[in-house]
Amino acid sequence: VVYADWIPEGKAARIGNTFYDTLQLAINAVPETGVKTTVKVLKDLDESGVAVSKKRNVELDLNGYELSNSNTSTSTLVNNGILDMKNGTVTCASSSGCVNNESYAKMTLTDVTIESTGSRQALYVRGGTVIIDGNTIVRNSNNQRAALQIVKGSNNAVGNVIIKSGTVEATNFNAIVVDSGQFLTIGTDDDSLSTTNPVIKGKTFGVQSSTNVYFYDGIVEGQSNPFSDNGRVVIKTNTTKMEGFDGQYKTNTLAYISTFNHTVDFVSD
């Protein structure tokens, strides 16, 4: 059985059968009780400073559309609560970035493209937890910032990013920058090994880190080195083998543009 679905002309988003003129109005209608509520986008949108507050739990279905931002001084989307975003694109050409995850907030990205052509990061994690999954792409094509940066938030809230799958890419800078005391996990700590996914690709370093990076699956590329030499790469011994390559060392989870010049710690279960 197929039922007709009437959508009022010009509406931006919906919650069930209630329609809203802007995405922000729809998110504001999500109850501040922690109950997960689906907001579905109905067309391409140009909105800036779209915010999810601390007490809201939002499933944002972009529904194949693009959320863009023509305001050069405001981020496209800021998450302070719980946000599961999927199936669409978020872009920015601003000096404030595309998507921010703030202190103690949680965000999951599935099959989302986040792309910055401005002077800031595509994804800025200022405390809180972000999980990147599916065919998500986080990309920065400017020459000033990383695609993804992880820094501490207010009250020293720790930033934690887990890249289960997808691509993080910067065409003119390091793909990922991790500040001291923050956390980055690439892949999944399990008994299987993928050498093709996730993909981390930067112009200078794939990952510039001042702390431990936990590396279980995927490919990390950088024209100088896959990793900077500020921190350590932690690899599980039961999933990764070290082997010689042209007098250097690499792991079978790394794809090289250049040599591997980084301290590696092996840890067992």
Short mmCIF file of C-alpha atoms in Angstrom, two decimals:
data_model
loop_
_atom_site.label_atom_id
_atom_site.label_comp_id
_atom_site.label_asym_id
_atom_site.label_seq_id
_atom_site.Cartn_x
_atom_site.Cartn_y
_atom_site.Cartn_z
CA VAL A 1 0.00 0.00 0.00
CA VAL A 2 1.33 3.46 -0.93
CA TYR A 3 -0.09 6.62 0.61
CA ALA A 4 0.18 10.12 -0.80
CA ASP A 5 2.29 12.52 1.27
CA TRP A 6 1.35 16.16 0.87
CA ILE A 7 4.13 18.64 1.65
CA PRO A 8 3.25 22.36 1.86
CA GLU A 9 5.20 24.44 -0.63
CA GLY A 10 8.34 26.16 0.62
CA LYS A 11 8.65 24.38 3.94
CA ALA A 12 12.18 23.61 5.11
CA ALA A 13 11.74 20.65 7.44
CA ARG A 14 9.25 18.43 9.16
CA ILE A 15 8.70 16.47 12.34
CA GLY A 16 6.10 13.85 11.51
CA ASN A 17 3.22 15.75 9.92
CA THR A 18 4.20 19.14 11.29
CA PHE A 19 6.07 21.43 8.90
CA TYR A 20 8.46 24.30 9.61
CA ASP A 21 9.70 27.30 7.66
CA THR A 22 13.33 26.86 8.77
CA LEU A 23 15.47 24.01 10.03
CA GLN A 24 16.14 25.91 13.25
CA LEU A 25 12.42 26.18 13.97
CA ALA A 26 12.07 22.44 13.51
CA ILE A 27 14.97 21.69 15.86
CA ASN A 28 13.55 24.13 18.41
CA ALA A 29 10.37 22.04 18.39
CA VAL A 30 12.23 18.93 19.55
CA PRO A 31 11.32 18.36 23.21
CA GLU A 32 14.01 19.14 25.78
CA THR A 33 13.45 15.81 27.48
CA GLY A 34 16.17 13.75 25.78
CA VAL A 35 13.64 11.82 23.70
CA LYS A 36 15.09 11.16 20.25
CA THR A 37 13.11 13.01 17.58
CA THR A 38 13.56 12.86 13.82
CA VAL A 39 13.79 16.11 11.87
CA LYS A 40 13.62 15.61 8.11
CA VAL A 41 14.90 18.23 5.68
CA LEU A 42 12.63 18.94 2.69
CA LYS A 43 14.84 20.98 0.35
CA ASP A 44 18.29 22.53 -0.06
CA LEU A 45 18.74 25.14 2.67
CA ASP A 46 20.93 28.17 3.30
CA GLU A 47 20.96 28.67 7.07
CA SER A 48 23.72 29.67 9.44
CA GLY A 49 24.18 29.08 13.14
CA VAL A 50 21.73 26.17 13.26
CA ALA A 51 22.01 24.99 16.87
CA VAL A 52 21.08 21.88 18.81
CA SER A 53 20.77 22.74 22.51
CA LYS A 54 22.05 20.61 25.39
CA LYS A 55 18.78 18.96 26.32
CA ARG A 56 17.75 17.94 22.81
CA ASN A 57 18.27 14.58 21.11
CA VAL A 58 17.92 15.07 17.35
CA GLU A 59 18.07 12.65 14.47
CA LEU A 60 18.68 14.98 11.52
CA ASP A 61 17.82 13.30 8.23
CA LEU A 62 19.19 15.58 5.52
CA ASN A 63 17.19 13.48 3.08
CA GLY A 64 19.73 13.90 0.25
CA TYR A 65 19.72 17.71 0.47
CA GLU A 66 22.43 20.28 1.18
CA LEU A 67 22.62 22.60 4.17
CA SER A 68 24.82 25.52 3.13
CA ASN A 69 25.88 28.75 4.78
CA SER A 70 26.36 32.07 3.00
CA ASN A 71 27.03 33.90 6.28
CA THR A 72 30.80 34.34 6.44
CA SER A 73 30.98 34.86 10.21
CA THR A 74 28.87 32.00 11.60
CA SER A 75 29.25 28.21 11.56
CA THR A 76 26.64 26.29 9.62
CA LEU A 77 25.68 23.94 12.46
CA VAL A 78 26.61 23.79 16.16
CA ASN A 79 25.81 20.80 18.36
CA ASN A 80 25.52 21.10 22.13
CA GLY A 81 23.24 18.10 22.65
CA ILE A 82 22.86 14.71 20.98
CA LEU A 83 22.82 14.77 17.19
CA ASP A 84 22.63 11.87 14.75
CA MET A 85 23.02 13.33 11.26
CA LYS A 86 22.68 11.31 8.07
CA ASN A 87 22.10 11.23 4.31
CA GLY A 88 23.16 14.62 2.97
CA THR A 89 25.67 17.44 2.72
CA VAL A 90 26.76 20.35 4.93
CA THR A 91 28.95 23.03 3.35
CA CYS A 92 30.50 26.34 4.30
CA ALA A 93 32.69 29.01 2.77
CA SER A 94 32.88 30.97 5.99
CA SER A 95 35.53 31.97 8.49
CA SER A 96 33.69 30.04 11.22
CA GLY A 97 33.55 26.53 9.79
CA CYS A 98 30.86 24.04 8.89
CA VAL A 99 30.05 21.82 11.88
CA ASN A 100 31.07 22.33 15.51
CA ASN A 101 30.66 19.76 18.29
CA GLU A 102 30.83 21.47 21.68
CA SER A 103 31.72 20.35 25.22
CA TYR A 104 30.03 17.13 26.39
CA ALA A 105 27.92 16.93 23.22
CA LYS A 106 27.64 13.74 21.16
CA MET A 107 27.38 13.54 17.39
CA THR A 108 27.14 10.61 14.98
CA LEU A 109 27.68 11.16 11.25
CA THR A 110 26.47 8.52 8.79
CA ASP A 111 26.65 8.99 5.01
CA VAL A 112 27.19 12.73 5.39
CA THR A 113 29.53 14.98 3.39
CA ILE A 114 30.90 17.98 5.30
CA GLU A 115 32.98 20.28 3.13
CA SER A 116 34.70 23.57 3.88
CA THR A 117 36.02 25.87 1.18
CA GLY A 118 36.48 28.73 3.63
CA SER A 119 39.20 29.53 6.12
CA ARG A 120 38.12 27.15 8.89
CA GLN A 121 37.81 23.45 9.56
CA ALA A 122 35.03 21.37 8.10
CA LEU A 123 34.51 19.61 11.45
CA TYR A 124 35.67 21.23 14.70
CA VAL A 125 35.38 19.09 17.82
CA ARG A 126 35.67 21.28 20.91
CA GLY A 127 35.09 18.64 23.53
CA GLY A 128 32.49 15.89 23.38
CA THR A 129 32.34 12.77 21.24
CA VAL A 130 31.97 12.38 17.48
CA ILE A 131 31.52 9.06 15.66
CA ILE A 132 32.14 9.04 11.90
CA ASP A 133 30.58 6.10 10.06
CA GLY A 134 29.24 4.88 6.73
CA ASN A 135 30.33 6.75 3.61
CA THR A 136 30.87 10.01 5.46
CA ILE A 137 33.35 12.46 3.92
CA VAL A 138 34.94 15.30 5.90
CA ARG A 139 36.87 17.52 3.51
CA ASN A 140 38.68 20.86 3.57
CA SER A 141 39.93 22.32 0.30
CA ASN A 142 41.40 25.57 1.67
CA ASN A 143 45.06 26.11 2.56
CA GLN A 144 44.77 27.23 6.17
CA ARG A 145 43.09 24.54 8.26
CA ALA A 146 42.66 20.81 8.73
CA ALA A 147 39.50 19.01 7.69
CA LEU A 148 39.04 17.82 11.28
CA GLN A 149 40.47 19.36 14.43
CA ILE A 150 40.06 18.01 17.97
CA VAL A 151 40.62 20.39 20.89
CA LYS A 152 39.55 20.55 24.52
CA GLY A 153 36.28 22.25 25.31
CA SER A 154 35.09 24.43 28.15
CA ASN A 155 35.92 23.20 31.67
CA ASN A 156 38.61 21.04 30.02
CA ALA A 157 36.03 18.79 28.37
CA VAL A 158 37.88 16.14 26.38
CA GLY A 159 37.37 15.76 22.64
CA ASN A 160 37.04 12.19 21.39
CA VAL A 161 36.63 11.21 17.71
CA ILE A 162 36.10 7.64 16.52
CA ILE A 163 36.37 7.15 12.75
CA LYS A 164 34.75 3.78 12.08
CA SER A 165 34.65 4.30 8.32
CA GLY A 166 34.62 7.06 5.72
CA THR A 167 37.12 9.65 4.48
CA VAL A 168 38.81 12.65 6.08
CA GLU A 169 40.73 14.71 3.56
CA ALA A 170 42.49 18.07 3.34
CA THR A 171 43.87 19.05 -0.04
CA ASN A 172 46.20 21.80 1.23
CA PHE A 173 46.87 21.02 4.89
CA ASN A 174 46.98 18.18 7.44
CA ALA A 175 43.81 16.11 7.29
CA ILE A 176 43.44 15.80 11.08
CA VAL A 177 44.95 17.84 13.92
CA VAL A 178 44.69 16.43 17.45
CA ASP A 179 45.64 18.64 20.38
CA SER A 180 47.32 17.31 23.50
CA GLY A 181 45.06 15.32 25.81
CA GLN A 182 42.40 14.62 23.18
CA PHE A 183 41.55 11.25 21.61
CA LEU A 184 41.45 9.90 18.05
CA THR A 185 40.64 6.32 17.04
CA ILE A 186 40.90 5.23 13.41
CA GLY A 187 39.05 1.99 12.68
CA THR A 188 37.49 -0.48 15.09
CA ASP A 189 39.21 -2.46 17.82
CA ASP A 190 38.05 -5.95 16.83
CA ASP A 191 39.41 -9.17 15.32
CA SER A 192 39.11 -8.04 11.69
CA LEU A 193 41.37 -5.75 9.68
CA SER A 194 40.56 -3.44 6.78
CA THR A 195 43.43 -1.89 4.85
CA THR A 196 41.13 0.25 2.69
CA ASN A 197 38.70 1.95 5.09
CA PRO A 198 38.77 4.52 6.75
CA VAL A 199 40.85 6.81 4.51
CA ILE A 200 42.80 9.73 6.02
CA LYS A 201 44.61 11.88 3.47
CA GLY A 202 46.46 15.15 4.04
CA LYS A 203 48.89 17.29 2.08
CA THR A 204 51.63 17.44 4.75
CA PHE A 205 50.57 14.89 7.38
CA GLY A 206 47.58 12.63 7.41
CA VAL A 207 47.41 13.13 11.18
CA GLN A 208 49.22 15.80 13.17
CA SER A 209 48.95 14.73 16.78
CA SER A 210 50.34 15.75 20.15
CA THR A 211 48.92 12.66 21.83
CA ASN A 212 48.25 8.97 21.26
CA VAL A 213 46.40 7.93 18.10
CA TYR A 214 44.75 4.51 18.18
CA PHE A 215 45.03 3.00 14.71
CA TYR A 216 43.19 -0.25 13.92
CA ASP A 217 42.02 -0.07 10.29
CA GLY A 218 42.45 1.89 7.10
CA ILE A 219 44.86 4.09 5.18
CA VAL A 220 46.69 7.19 6.35
CA GLU A 221 48.55 9.28 3.77
CA GLY A 222 50.67 12.41 3.93
CA GLN A 223 53.17 13.90 1.52
CA SER A 224 55.73 14.31 4.33
CA ASN A 225 54.59 11.44 6.55
CA PRO A 226 51.32 9.75 7.44
CA PHE A 227 51.76 10.92 11.04
CA SER A 228 53.64 13.82 12.56
CA ASP A 229 56.28 12.89 15.13
CA ASN A 230 54.75 14.76 18.08
CA GLY A 231 52.73 11.88 19.52
CA ARG A 232 52.56 8.10 19.34
CA VAL A 233 50.64 5.64 17.20
CA VAL A 234 49.15 2.77 19.19
CA ILE A 235 48.44 -0.40 17.20
CA LYS A 236 47.00 -3.70 18.46
CA THR A 237 49.46 -6.57 17.93
CA ASN A 238 46.73 -9.09 17.15
CA THR A 239 45.50 -7.18 14.10
CA THR A 240 48.57 -5.54 12.58
CA LYS A 241 51.92 -6.88 11.37
CA MET A 242 55.08 -4.84 10.95
CA GLU A 243 57.18 -5.51 7.88
CA GLY A 244 60.25 -3.99 6.27
CA PHE A 245 59.83 -1.80 3.20
CA ASP A 246 62.75 -0.19 1.37
CA GLY A 247 64.77 0.09 4.56
CA GLN A 248 61.89 1.76 6.40
CA TYR A 249 59.02 0.31 8.36
CA LYS A 250 55.40 0.41 7.62
CA THR A 251 52.28 -1.43 8.74
CA ASN A 252 49.95 -3.22 6.42
CA THR A 253 47.29 -0.71 7.41
CA LEU A 254 49.28 2.27 6.13
CA ALA A 255 49.52 3.51 2.57
CA TYR A 256 52.60 5.63 2.01
CA ILE A 257 53.37 8.67 -0.05
CA SER A 258 56.59 9.05 1.92
CA THR A 259 58.50 7.21 4.66
CA PHE A 260 57.20 6.26 8.07
CA ASN A 261 58.95 8.38 10.69
CA HIS A 262 56.98 7.85 13.86
CA THR A 263 57.17 6.03 17.16
CA VAL A 264 54.85 3.01 17.24
CA ASP A 265 53.67 1.32 20.43
CA PHE A 266 52.33 -2.22 20.18
CA VAL A 267 49.80 -3.25 22.78
CA SER A 268 48.17 -6.64 23.28
CA ASP A 269 44.65 -7.41 24.38
#
